[in-house]
Each structure stands twice: as C-alpha cells, then as structure tokens.
Tab-separated table of C-alpha atoms in Angstrom:
chain	number	residue	atom	x	y	z
A	1	MET	CA	21.083	9.582	-1.109
A	2	ALA	CA	17.279	7.987	-1.035
A	3	ASN	CA	14.512	9.187	-2.978
A	4	PRO	CA	12.226	11.025	0.035
A	5	LEU	CA	9.552	8.369	-1.138
A	6	TYR	CA	11.732	5.581	-0.996
A	7	ARG	CA	10.331	2.277	1.464
A	8	LYS	CA	7.674	5.166	2.173
A	9	HIS	CA	3.876	4.448	2.895
A	10	ILE	CA	1.700	6.186	0.454
A	11	ILE	CA	-1.704	6.365	2.086
A	12	SER	CA	-2.745	10.151	1.824
A	13	ILE	CA	-2.400	13.284	-0.502
A	14	PRO	CA	-2.052	15.628	3.162
A	15	ASP	CA	1.180	13.472	3.723
A	16	PHE	CA	2.833	14.724	0.676
A	17	SER	CA	5.632	17.668	0.406
A	18	ARG	CA	4.753	19.924	-2.475
A	19	GLU	CA	8.586	18.417	-3.490
A	20	GLU	CA	7.364	14.769	-3.123
A	21	LEU	CA	4.026	15.882	-5.442
A	22	GLU	CA	6.843	17.194	-8.170
A	23	LEU	CA	8.932	14.611	-7.926
A	24	VAL	CA	6.002	11.939	-8.891
A	25	VAL	CA	4.873	14.112	-11.894
A	26	ASP	CA	8.248	14.373	-12.895
A	27	THR	CA	9.573	11.040	-12.969
A	28	ALA	CA	5.792	9.595	-14.300
A	29	GLY	CA	6.926	12.307	-17.103
A	30	ARG	CA	10.214	10.360	-17.914
A	31	LEU	CA	8.935	6.938	-17.812
A	32	LYS	CA	6.398	7.962	-20.359
A	33	HIS	CA	8.510	8.997	-22.831
A	34	SER	CA	11.818	6.776	-21.650
A	35	PRO	CA	10.379	3.025	-20.755
A	36	ARG	CA	11.926	0.890	-18.209
A	37	ASN	CA	11.817	-2.469	-17.795
A	38	ASP	CA	13.995	-3.058	-14.978
A	39	LEU	CA	12.752	-1.031	-12.420
A	40	LEU	CA	10.724	-3.595	-10.729
A	41	LYS	CA	13.357	-6.291	-11.509
A	42	ASP	CA	12.923	-9.384	-9.235
A	43	LYS	CA	10.207	-7.776	-7.413
A	44	LEU	CA	6.943	-9.186	-6.270
A	45	ILE	CA	3.737	-6.872	-5.804
A	46	GLY	CA	0.449	-7.904	-3.987
A	47	SER	CA	-2.329	-6.257	-5.329
A	48	CYS	CA	-5.369	-6.607	-2.827
A	49	PHE	CA	-8.272	-5.637	-4.155
A	50	PHE	CA	-11.327	-5.995	-1.250
A	51	GLU	CA	-13.314	-4.357	-3.336
A	52	PRO	CA	-13.727	-4.589	-7.154
A	53	SER	CA	-12.063	-2.353	-9.615
A	54	THR	CA	-11.220	-2.074	-13.390
A	55	ARG	CA	-9.046	0.537	-14.163
A	56	THR	CA	-6.634	0.934	-10.710
A	57	ARG	CA	-6.472	-2.754	-10.301
A	58	LEU	CA	-5.774	-3.069	-13.748
A	59	SER	CA	-3.386	0.229	-14.532
A	60	PHE	CA	-1.286	-0.968	-11.223
A	61	GLU	CA	-1.102	-4.049	-12.831
A	62	THR	CA	0.228	-3.382	-15.947
A	63	ALA	CA	2.700	-0.790	-14.536
A	64	VAL	CA	4.286	-3.011	-12.409
A	65	GLN	CA	4.549	-5.883	-15.134
A	66	ARG	CA	6.213	-2.974	-17.366
A	67	LEU	CA	8.648	-1.906	-14.925
A	68	GLY	CA	9.558	-6.006	-14.837
A	69	GLY	CA	7.850	-6.841	-11.793
A	70	ASN	CA	5.520	-9.818	-11.387
A	71	VAL	CA	1.755	-9.211	-9.513
A	72	ILE	CA	0.048	-11.952	-7.134
A	73	GLY	CA	-3.266	-11.216	-5.814
A	74	PHE	CA	-7.050	-11.023	-6.147
A	75	ALA	CA	-9.199	-8.971	-7.676
A	76	ASP	CA	-12.669	-9.548	-4.993
A	77	GLY	CA	-12.531	-9.711	-1.158
A	78	GLY	CA	-15.079	-12.076	-1.257
A	79	ASN	CA	-12.968	-14.916	-2.066
A	80	THR	CA	-10.229	-14.103	0.744
A	81	SER	CA	-9.909	-14.916	4.594
A	82	ALA	CA	-11.790	-12.053	5.387
A	83	LYS	CA	-14.931	-13.011	4.205
A	84	LYS	CA	-13.624	-16.075	7.201
A	85	GLY	CA	-13.841	-12.892	9.342
A	86	GLU	CA	-10.126	-12.444	9.358
A	87	THR	CA	-9.148	-9.094	10.552
A	88	LEU	CA	-7.432	-6.684	7.836
A	89	ALA	CA	-4.218	-5.786	10.551
A	90	ASP	CA	-3.402	-10.069	10.323
A	91	SER	CA	-4.344	-10.406	6.461
A	92	ILE	CA	-1.830	-7.680	5.580
A	93	LYS	CA	0.477	-8.748	7.840
A	94	ILE	CA	0.849	-12.119	6.258
A	95	ILE	CA	0.826	-10.680	2.951
A	96	GLY	CA	3.401	-7.947	3.505
A	97	SER	CA	5.513	-10.915	4.155
A	98	TYR	CA	5.165	-12.454	0.874
A	99	THR	CA	5.633	-9.474	-1.047
A	100	ASP	CA	8.003	-6.084	-1.577
A	101	ALA	CA	5.218	-3.735	-1.364
A	102	VAL	CA	1.531	-3.980	-1.527
A	103	VAL	CA	-1.096	-2.337	-3.383
A	104	MET	CA	-4.500	-1.961	-1.970
A	105	ARG	CA	-8.565	-1.178	-2.323
A	106	HIS	CA	-10.517	-1.566	0.896
A	107	PRO	CA	-14.445	-0.369	1.378
A	108	LYS	CA	-14.006	0.965	4.553
A	109	GLU	CA	-12.155	4.438	5.243
A	110	GLY	CA	-8.494	4.324	7.059
A	111	ALA	CA	-7.947	0.613	5.554
A	112	ALA	CA	-4.425	1.762	3.724
A	113	ARG	CA	-3.209	3.690	7.158
A	114	LEU	CA	-4.320	0.568	9.333
A	115	ALA	CA	-2.660	-1.909	6.792
A	116	SER	CA	0.299	0.664	6.788
A	117	GLN	CA	0.862	-0.193	11.023
A	118	PHE	CA	0.900	-4.069	10.476
A	119	SER	CA	3.031	-4.731	7.562
A	120	ALA	CA	6.706	-5.073	6.731
A	121	VAL	CA	6.339	-3.564	3.405
A	122	PRO	CA	5.253	-0.293	1.849
A	123	VAL	CA	1.457	-0.012	1.565
A	124	ILE	CA	-0.082	1.824	-1.395
A	125	ASN	CA	-3.393	3.180	-1.292
A	126	GLY	CA	-5.682	2.284	-4.144
A	127	GLY	CA	-8.597	3.377	-2.652
A	128	ASP	CA	-9.983	3.503	1.022
A	129	GLY	CA	-13.667	3.487	1.005
A	130	SER	CA	-15.081	7.347	0.022
A	131	ASN	CA	-11.458	8.888	1.830
A	132	GLN	CA	-8.454	8.781	-0.195
A	133	HIS	CA	-7.380	7.703	-4.298
A	134	PRO	CA	-3.903	9.394	-3.703
A	135	THR	CA	-2.954	7.557	-6.951
A	136	GLN	CA	-5.854	8.789	-8.861
A	137	THR	CA	-4.627	12.580	-7.642
A	138	LEU	CA	-0.932	11.943	-8.724
A	139	LEU	CA	-1.983	10.834	-12.376
A	140	ASP	CA	-4.577	13.565	-12.568
A	141	LEU	CA	-1.561	16.033	-11.514
A	142	PHE	CA	0.622	14.484	-14.270
A	143	THR	CA	-2.045	15.046	-16.424
A	144	ILE	CA	-2.184	18.534	-15.760
A	145	LYS	CA	1.549	18.973	-15.790
A	146	GLU	CA	1.715	17.436	-19.389
A	147	THR	CA	-0.912	19.629	-20.782
A	148	GLN	CA	-0.040	22.897	-18.811
A	149	GLY	CA	3.341	22.619	-18.818
A	150	THR	CA	3.001	23.712	-15.242
A	151	LEU	CA	1.136	22.919	-11.608
A	152	GLU	CA	1.352	26.901	-10.786
A	153	ASN	CA	-0.984	29.647	-11.195
A	154	LEU	CA	-3.606	27.516	-13.003
A	155	THR	CA	-7.553	28.232	-12.898
A	156	VAL	CA	-9.583	24.641	-12.587
A	157	ALA	CA	-13.098	24.179	-12.352
A	158	PHE	CA	-14.525	20.889	-10.431
A	159	VAL	CA	-17.798	20.461	-12.069
A	160	GLY	CA	-20.924	17.991	-11.006
A	161	ASP	CA	-20.357	16.069	-7.615
A	162	LEU	CA	-17.942	17.135	-5.647
A	163	LYS	CA	-19.647	16.185	-1.890
A	164	TYR	CA	-18.872	12.851	-2.126
A	165	GLY	CA	-16.224	13.025	-4.718
A	166	ARG	CA	-13.359	11.556	-3.121
A	167	THR	CA	-11.362	12.818	-6.028
A	168	VAL	CA	-11.964	16.402	-6.223
A	169	HIS	CA	-11.426	16.245	-2.473
A	170	SER	CA	-7.891	15.240	-2.910
A	171	LEU	CA	-6.983	16.841	-6.079
A	172	THR	CA	-7.807	20.366	-4.698
A	173	GLN	CA	-5.738	19.743	-1.666
A	174	ALA	CA	-2.998	18.562	-3.791
A	175	LEU	CA	-3.322	21.667	-6.050
A	176	SER	CA	-3.602	24.247	-3.597
A	177	GLN	CA	0.207	23.811	-2.541
A	178	PHE	CA	0.660	25.214	-6.337
A	179	ASN	CA	-1.177	28.547	-5.882
A	180	CYS	CA	-4.171	27.704	-8.145
A	181	ARG	CA	-7.407	28.979	-7.660
A	182	PHE	CA	-10.416	26.811	-8.236
A	183	TYR	CA	-14.328	27.331	-9.019
A	184	PHE	CA	-16.924	24.896	-7.531
A	185	VAL	CA	-19.261	24.167	-9.800
A	186	SER	CA	-22.395	21.720	-8.540
A	187	PRO	CA	-25.821	21.745	-7.447
A	188	GLU	CA	-25.881	23.184	-3.577
A	189	ALA	CA	-26.805	19.370	-2.642
A	190	LEU	CA	-23.448	18.471	-3.606
A	191	ALA	CA	-21.456	21.431	-3.162
A	192	MET	CA	-17.579	21.038	-1.999
A	193	PRO	CA	-17.976	19.683	2.025
A	194	ASP	CA	-17.203	22.588	4.590
A	195	TYR	CA	-14.024	21.073	5.999
A	196	ILE	CA	-12.239	21.392	2.600
A	197	CYS	CA	-13.638	25.396	2.317
A	198	GLU	CA	-12.048	25.380	5.556
A	199	GLU	CA	-8.820	24.043	4.727
A	200	LEU	CA	-8.524	26.557	1.702
A	201	ASP	CA	-9.430	29.385	3.649
A	202	GLU	CA	-7.067	28.461	5.709
A	203	LYS	CA	-4.160	28.120	3.349
A	204	GLY	CA	-5.329	31.346	1.779
A	205	VAL	CA	-6.541	29.613	-1.536
A	206	GLN	CA	-8.573	31.185	-3.822
A	207	TYR	CA	-12.347	29.876	-4.983
A	208	THR	CA	-15.742	30.751	-6.004
A	209	LEU	CA	-18.969	28.385	-5.808
A	210	VAL	CA	-20.996	28.826	-8.797
A	211	SER	CA	-24.032	27.716	-10.457
A	212	SER	CA	-23.718	27.891	-14.165
A	213	LEU	CA	-20.859	26.001	-15.806
A	214	ASP	CA	-21.410	28.162	-18.830
A	215	ASP	CA	-19.655	31.369	-17.020
A	216	VAL	CA	-16.679	29.571	-15.824
A	217	ILE	CA	-15.627	27.932	-18.983
A	218	PRO	CA	-13.991	30.999	-20.647
A	219	GLN	CA	-12.013	31.578	-17.806
A	220	VAL	CA	-10.094	27.930	-16.539
A	221	ASP	CA	-7.500	26.382	-17.809
A	222	ILE	CA	-8.637	22.641	-16.695
A	223	LEU	CA	-12.392	21.684	-16.537
A	224	TYR	CA	-12.572	18.374	-13.859
A	225	MET	CA	-15.935	16.942	-14.557
A	226	THR	CA	-17.562	14.485	-12.256
A	227	ARG	CA	-20.812	12.376	-12.476
A	228	VAL	CA	-23.927	13.283	-10.639
A	229	GLN	CA	-25.145	10.329	-9.497
A	230	ARG	CA	-29.372	9.843	-10.124
A	231	GLU	CA	-29.096	7.807	-6.616
A	232	ARG	CA	-28.713	10.769	-4.877
A	233	PHE	CA	-31.725	12.863	-6.093
A	234	ASP	CA	-35.425	12.034	-5.550
A	235	GLU	CA	-36.451	11.965	-8.870
A	236	ALA	CA	-38.297	15.221	-9.578
A	237	GLU	CA	-35.253	17.382	-7.760
A	238	PHE	CA	-33.344	15.034	-10.267
A	239	LYS	CA	-35.409	16.549	-13.315
A	240	LYS	CA	-34.141	20.187	-12.047
A	241	ILE	CA	-30.579	19.919	-11.935
A	242	GLN	CA	-30.589	17.241	-14.821
A	243	GLY	CA	-28.285	19.110	-18.142
A	244	LYS	CA	-26.998	21.971	-16.126
A	245	TYR	CA	-24.094	19.827	-15.311
A	246	VAL	CA	-23.238	18.515	-19.068
A	247	LEU	CA	-20.944	19.618	-21.104
A	248	ARG	CA	-21.257	19.934	-24.712
A	249	ALA	CA	-18.623	20.653	-27.400
A	250	ASP	CA	-21.015	23.980	-28.450
A	251	MET	CA	-19.951	24.680	-25.055
A	252	LEU	CA	-16.156	25.228	-26.067
A	253	ALA	CA	-16.774	27.925	-28.419
A	254	ASN	CA	-15.087	30.527	-25.895
A	255	ALA	CA	-12.828	28.070	-24.288
A	256	ARG	CA	-9.170	29.063	-24.314
A	257	THR	CA	-7.137	26.865	-26.478
A	258	ASN	CA	-4.931	25.405	-23.911
A	259	LEU	CA	-8.370	24.392	-21.553
A	260	ARG	CA	-8.435	20.390	-20.989
A	261	VAL	CA	-11.360	18.679	-20.422
A	262	LEU	CA	-10.470	16.010	-17.470
A	263	HIS	CA	-12.672	13.440	-16.126
A	264	PRO	CA	-11.710	10.320	-13.318
A	265	LEU	CA	-14.162	8.279	-15.568
A	266	PRO	CA	-16.336	6.090	-15.803
A	267	ARG	CA	-17.935	8.752	-17.427
A	268	VAL	CA	-21.909	8.411	-18.158
A	269	ASP	CA	-23.655	11.387	-19.801
A	270	GLU	CA	-21.555	14.364	-18.109
A	271	ILE	CA	-19.691	14.431	-21.123
A	272	ALA	CA	-21.365	14.581	-24.417
A	273	THR	CA	-19.498	12.260	-26.803
A	274	ASP	CA	-19.479	15.383	-29.470
A	275	VAL	CA	-16.727	16.819	-27.203
A	276	ASP	CA	-14.372	13.456	-27.579
A	277	SER	CA	-12.951	14.919	-30.991
A	278	THR	CA	-12.394	18.240	-29.649
A	279	PRO	CA	-8.468	19.234	-29.018
A	280	HIS	CA	-9.796	20.023	-25.520
A	281	ALA	CA	-10.723	16.143	-24.479
A	282	TYR	CA	-7.924	14.601	-22.301
A	283	TYR	CA	-9.858	12.349	-20.584
A	284	PHE	CA	-8.608	8.867	-22.128
A	285	GLU	CA	-5.412	10.494	-22.031
A	286	GLN	CA	-5.377	10.646	-18.384
A	287	ALA	CA	-6.914	7.370	-18.135
A	288	LYS	CA	-3.664	5.986	-20.014
A	289	ASN	CA	-1.469	7.926	-17.797
A	290	GLY	CA	-2.813	6.024	-14.619
A	291	VAL	CA	0.040	3.840	-15.665
A	292	TYR	CA	2.706	6.055	-16.077
A	293	ALA	CA	1.904	7.874	-12.627
A	294	ARG	CA	1.333	4.460	-10.976
A	295	GLN	CA	4.960	3.155	-12.502
A	296	ALA	CA	6.563	6.334	-10.909
A	297	LEU	CA	5.185	5.784	-7.387
A	298	LEU	CA	6.201	2.185	-7.232
A	299	ALA	CA	9.657	2.676	-9.129
A	300	LEU	CA	10.470	5.197	-6.180
A	301	VAL	CA	8.859	3.446	-3.948
A	302	LEU	CA	11.121	0.298	-4.667
A	303	ASN	CA	14.251	1.484	-6.003
A	304	GLU	CA	16.623	4.871	-3.615
A	305	THR	CA	17.059	6.144	-7.301
A	306	VAL	CA	15.074	6.577	-10.395
B	1	MET	CA	-24.354	32.772	52.086
B	2	GLN	CA	-22.488	30.439	54.279
B	3	TYR	CA	-20.222	27.642	52.366
B	4	THR	CA	-21.086	23.857	53.590
B	5	ARG	CA	-19.012	20.960	52.527
B	6	THR	CA	-21.278	18.943	50.759
B	7	VAL	CA	-18.756	15.972	49.970
B	8	GLU	CA	-16.538	14.287	51.798
B	9	ALA	CA	-13.403	14.662	52.565
B	10	LEU	CA	-10.848	12.385	50.478
B	11	LYS	CA	-7.933	10.638	51.968
B	12	GLU	CA	-6.347	9.096	48.768
B	13	GLY	CA	-7.302	9.494	44.812
B	14	THR	CA	-8.442	12.516	42.828
B	15	VAL	CA	-10.926	15.328	42.801
B	16	ILE	CA	-12.477	16.312	39.825
B	17	ASP	CA	-13.805	19.822	40.474
B	18	HIS	CA	-15.702	22.908	38.810
B	19	LEU	CA	-17.172	20.947	36.526
B	20	PRO	CA	-19.899	22.747	34.304
B	21	ALA	CA	-22.934	21.433	35.951
B	22	GLY	CA	-24.309	18.985	33.577
B	23	GLN	CA	-20.914	17.473	32.522
B	24	GLY	CA	-20.748	15.163	35.401
B	25	MET	CA	-22.393	12.270	34.004
B	26	LYS	CA	-20.653	12.474	31.230
B	27	ILE	CA	-16.837	12.553	32.794
B	28	LEU	CA	-17.484	9.653	34.626
B	29	ARG	CA	-19.143	7.655	31.401
B	30	LEU	CA	-16.835	9.165	28.928
B	31	PHE	CA	-13.766	7.884	31.325
B	32	LYS	CA	-15.660	4.916	32.955
B	33	LEU	CA	-14.603	5.706	36.293
B	34	ALA	CA	-17.660	3.665	37.717
B	35	GLU	CA	-16.035	0.655	36.399
B	36	THR	CA	-12.754	0.762	38.126
B	37	GLY	CA	-14.318	-0.581	41.309
B	38	GLU	CA	-13.239	1.921	43.433
B	39	ARG	CA	-15.730	4.010	45.434
B	40	VAL	CA	-16.841	7.096	43.481
B	41	THR	CA	-18.751	9.779	44.599
B	42	VAL	CA	-20.735	12.162	42.097
B	43	GLY	CA	-21.837	15.615	43.055
B	44	LEU	CA	-24.091	17.137	40.393
B	45	ASN	CA	-25.495	20.494	40.647
B	46	LEU	CA	-23.835	21.759	43.787
B	47	SER	CA	-23.515	25.666	44.369
B	48	SER	CA	-20.658	27.416	43.440
B	49	ARG	CA	-19.306	30.576	44.240
B	50	HIS	CA	-17.538	31.211	40.905
B	51	MET	CA	-19.942	29.182	38.503
B	52	GLY	CA	-23.427	29.128	40.159
B	53	ALA	CA	-23.662	25.293	39.762
B	54	LYS	CA	-21.375	22.713	39.165
B	55	ASP	CA	-20.654	18.904	39.214
B	56	ILE	CA	-17.686	17.229	41.293
B	57	ILE	CA	-16.253	13.729	40.811
B	58	LYS	CA	-13.991	12.546	43.774
B	59	VAL	CA	-12.636	9.067	42.894
B	60	GLU	CA	-10.980	7.029	46.047
B	61	ASN	CA	-7.515	5.544	45.538
B	62	ILE	CA	-6.971	6.522	41.482
B	63	ALA	CA	-4.293	9.025	40.479
B	64	LEU	CA	-5.954	10.798	37.142
B	65	THR	CA	-2.687	11.411	34.995
B	66	GLU	CA	-1.324	13.821	33.079
B	67	GLU	CA	-2.579	12.784	29.867
B	68	GLN	CA	-6.026	11.756	30.976
B	69	ALA	CA	-6.533	15.064	32.898
B	70	ASN	CA	-5.297	16.472	29.663
B	71	GLU	CA	-8.428	14.679	27.838
B	72	LEU	CA	-10.652	16.052	30.225
B	73	ALA	CA	-9.775	19.559	29.452
B	74	LEU	CA	-12.152	19.003	25.589
B	75	PHE	CA	-14.816	19.234	27.927
B	76	ALA	CA	-14.656	21.447	30.836
B	77	PRO	CA	-11.349	23.134	30.416
B	78	ARG	CA	-11.656	24.919	33.390
B	79	ALA	CA	-12.521	22.184	35.834
B	80	THR	CA	-9.637	22.157	38.533
B	81	VAL	CA	-7.927	18.254	39.040
B	82	ASN	CA	-6.639	17.561	42.265
B	83	VAL	CA	-4.398	14.285	43.289
B	84	ILE	CA	-4.771	13.642	46.980
B	85	GLU	CA	-2.834	11.718	49.085
B	86	ASN	CA	-3.268	11.220	53.050
B	87	PHE	CA	-5.340	14.337	52.920
B	88	GLU	CA	-3.413	16.627	51.203
B	89	VAL	CA	-3.107	17.894	47.781
B	90	VAL	CA	0.181	16.381	46.274
B	91	LYS	CA	-0.512	17.344	42.406
B	92	LYS	CA	-2.997	19.974	40.786
B	93	HIS	CA	-3.500	19.539	36.780
B	94	GLN	CA	-3.008	22.280	34.773
B	95	LEU	CA	-5.420	21.292	31.482
B	96	GLU	CA	-3.924	21.759	28.494
B	97	LEU	CA	-6.363	20.612	25.164
B	98	PRO	CA	-4.056	17.330	23.959
B	99	GLU	CA	-2.573	17.433	20.232
B	100	THR	CA	-4.113	13.621	19.899
B	101	ILE	CA	-6.533	11.596	21.716
B	102	GLU	CA	-5.935	7.751	21.879
B	103	GLY	CA	-8.470	4.948	22.885
B	104	ILE	CA	-10.856	6.886	24.526
B	105	PHE	CA	-13.656	7.692	21.994
B	106	ASP	CA	-15.036	5.465	18.833
B	107	CYS	CA	-14.802	7.410	15.546
B	108	PRO	CA	-18.592	8.013	14.668
B	109	ASN	CA	-17.945	7.185	11.154
B	110	SER	CA	-19.325	3.478	11.208
B	111	ASN	CA	-17.156	2.866	7.761
B	112	CYS	CA	-14.314	3.692	9.485
B	113	ILE	CA	-11.831	0.801	9.485
B	114	SER	CA	-10.694	1.378	13.671
B	115	HIS	CA	-13.990	-0.571	13.925
B	116	GLY	CA	-13.261	-4.524	14.432
B	117	GLU	CA	-9.296	-4.228	13.921
B	118	PRO	CA	-7.080	-4.486	16.973
B	119	VAL	CA	-5.892	-0.754	16.858
B	120	LYS	CA	-7.245	2.033	19.223
B	121	SER	CA	-8.896	5.101	18.000
B	122	PHE	CA	-7.052	7.803	17.352
B	123	PHE	CA	-7.792	11.551	17.044
B	124	TYR	CA	-6.035	15.310	16.087
B	125	VAL	CA	-7.290	17.420	18.249
B	126	LYS	CA	-7.680	21.177	16.372
B	127	PRO	CA	-9.473	23.854	18.377
B	128	THR	CA	-11.187	26.819	15.928
B	129	ALA	CA	-12.867	29.820	17.189
B	130	THR	CA	-16.218	28.340	18.112
B	131	ASP	CA	-15.811	24.738	18.590
B	132	THR	CA	-13.188	21.710	19.013
B	133	LYS	CA	-12.616	19.834	15.954
B	134	MET	CA	-11.879	16.068	15.882
B	135	LYS	CA	-9.962	14.342	13.081
B	136	CYS	CA	-9.704	10.391	13.060
B	137	LYS	CA	-6.594	9.516	12.412
B	138	TYR	CA	-8.045	6.686	10.102
B	139	CYS	CA	-10.468	7.594	8.209
B	140	GLU	CA	-9.439	11.156	8.346
B	141	LYS	CA	-12.795	12.391	8.601
B	142	VAL	CA	-13.216	15.861	10.645
B	143	PHE	CA	-16.429	16.095	13.738
B	144	SER	CA	-17.357	18.518	16.091
B	145	LYS	CA	-16.280	17.190	19.951
B	146	ASP	CA	-19.510	16.629	20.765
B	147	ILE	CA	-20.554	14.299	17.886
B	148	VAL	CA	-17.587	12.252	19.041
B	149	ALA	CA	-18.528	12.179	22.618
B	150	GLU	CA	-21.873	11.537	22.034
B	151	VAL	CA	-21.257	8.092	20.065
B	152	LYS	CA	-19.362	7.067	23.253
C-alpha cells in the first residue's frame, strides 16, 4: 500500500494527521543515519522561489541532489514572467508540466494552496507570505524527537515574537497533537494571536502566557527562541523590552540536562554567542536537519514506499 | 393596530422578509440584487408585529437557491425567504448557516493570493458563542463575519 503522503500536496500543517507527522519525522531519522542516493533517481524537481530565501532553498536543493534527483528553477521572482503580469495559476500549470514536483515560496499568503489547484504534480510549500512554512515545522519536529526521544508530553517554551512568527504558530499546531504543554514568553505587543489560543483551548491544550524568560527555563524541555524585530517598535518602547528576551549562557544554569535551545534562524542578538558552546545549543544542528526533513518529505511524496 | 400591506404583491420571484431593520441595503449590495436588471422593491423600517421594525426585499423573476438563502443566514438568520410563482408561495427556505461560502465576499487580507488570480474566494464558516468566524481557504486567516462583509 502506498504511504499516505504519496502524490499529496504539502501545503499547511493543519492538513497533517498525527500519523503523517510521525511518518515524516521517522523517515527523516532513517535518512539521516542511512543516506540514500536513489530515491529521486530520474526525478526533476521545480524549485520556484518567487521570493528570496537562503536556508530553505539551499536545503531543498541539497535534499533533491543528495537523493539523486535534479533541480530546475529560479531564486527570485523578479526574473520570471510573474513580473510581466502572468498569474501564478498559469505559471504553475506550465512548471508542473515540466517537472515531477514543485517546491515553491511566494510572498502572498495562500499561494501554495492556489498553486496546488492548478498543478498536475505535487506542490510543496516552502513558505507563503506570513501564513505557513510547513517544512520548517517538520524539521523542528524531527529535531525535537531527535533530542528528546519522543514528541509526547513535552514542555515547550516559545520566546520572542509570537504574533508574527509563522514558525511558532505552525509548531504549536503540530505539537498540540502530542499532548505537549506550552509557555508563551513575549512582550504584550507580540503575544500569541487569539485565534491560535482559541484553537488550543478547543483542543484542551495547556498553555501559560508569561513575561519572564528566567522563570520558565528550569521547567522546559525545549526553548524555542525567535527574533524580536526592532522595526515592530518605536525606539522608546524597544528600549524597554530590549534584553528581556535575550538568552545568555548563565541563564541556563538551572536548566534540565535534556533542555535544548532551538531557533529557526537567522538569529541576530536574541541568543548570545556564549550559548553556542553549551550542551543545550542545538540550533545549528536543527538547521542541518532541514535537509533530512525535506529529503523525507520529497521521498514520501514521490515514492509509494520508502 | 391595523396591519396594512405596504409593498405590492409579487407574481414571480423571491421575497426576503423579516430582515432586521438596517440589513436590507447590505443584503442588496452583497448579493448584487440590484444588478440583476429585474425589478427590485425594497422596504426599509417597515413595522413588524414580531420585530418592531424590519426590512424586506422583493426581487421579480429570480428564485433564490437553497445555497444563496443559506448565505443570507450569516446576516439574518431569522429572515424568511419565500419563492413565489403565480402569486403563490411555492418554496419556503429554512435558513441554515452554510459550512462554506464561495464567491460572495472578497478576502479582507489584501496580501491574500485569491485577489487577481482566476479563483473564487472561499471561506469556511464557523459559528462561535458570540460571533460567526470565517476562515479563508487560501491565506488561512480567520475573520469575524462583519469584517468580511464590510470589505465587499
């Protein structure tokens, strides 16, 4: 029987069942420890980045080539017929007719969902505006499983910009399927949006809103840091919160030994560089795991069995 | 109080009655009833025994479908929608909130891909204790129904 993701579009985390999330995570683990160079043999993947990206695009293209596939595409929508006014629907219809799957990033929300309605081949969302970035969530889940041995019953603190950070929204949605509990640590102006909190309430997920990072560190398994962007505040307001959401090595003195610090990167100054050499730092390995999570997804979408 | 008929009887078409006063013009606009080219009679702030004041819309020669009637339920869940043939009521729609709504409203998110592409807008409808929420199928943003209706 074909795996449940075979020939499926990968658009949004809420589309995934718990079993499908586990399938991607477990497959990523297998591919990390036993590399395969044949799973995308004779496959051509469209890498369509209508908006620039560094890690996502390079890790997707690395994943394709490591699995023995080939890539065509573009890294900037400015050089495509989208600039001439072509609809995304038309662009994707054509690109889908050249390739076996399309990986895409687009500045508009909903772009991947729309593309999936016009593409004859699977579409994989590499980020649509401020909406979803499902492969980031899958690599986050894989990293959490790798560091904790499980996805169940974990305590996870999300820190920083929880209002605009699409990665934290998707990751809470995914982890809420695994009976995890959450701490949301942010300035009030960047608090988790109501619709996410309402979703968690409906599912009976436990979460606590806190303003101090120090208080939660001894209680959590995963500390998921994000960047508080200066441009979201006026100068006086920024001064007040500056430093409150910055992690330094000395703050980890009372942390559990299994605590791992994750960050979707790029970091600016929210994780001091002295954290890098502690056993808790895991964000660079997390970024590397992006390749394995994307390999797993591509392999599952393009092979009946992996 | 003596009840007098203030709007002329309809031979063929649809009568949307018992709209809360103030909703008539909104419904007219949202459902583009004035653009049908048919004769439309609108009554605003008519006296109603049950509602105090109400609005009413009569559209000649157009029978509202079940689906359209349900879309009306978003704004006027207690409205009555009667389809008339030869001065007789041939169908009374029971209004039920639809699970999805396609093509009536634009997505309020200006950065949503549904604008400027060859697709109709599409929302999932979810009633809550105090409001009705609408979630865009494309950008996945959730809006209060009043915000969605304002945009159109």
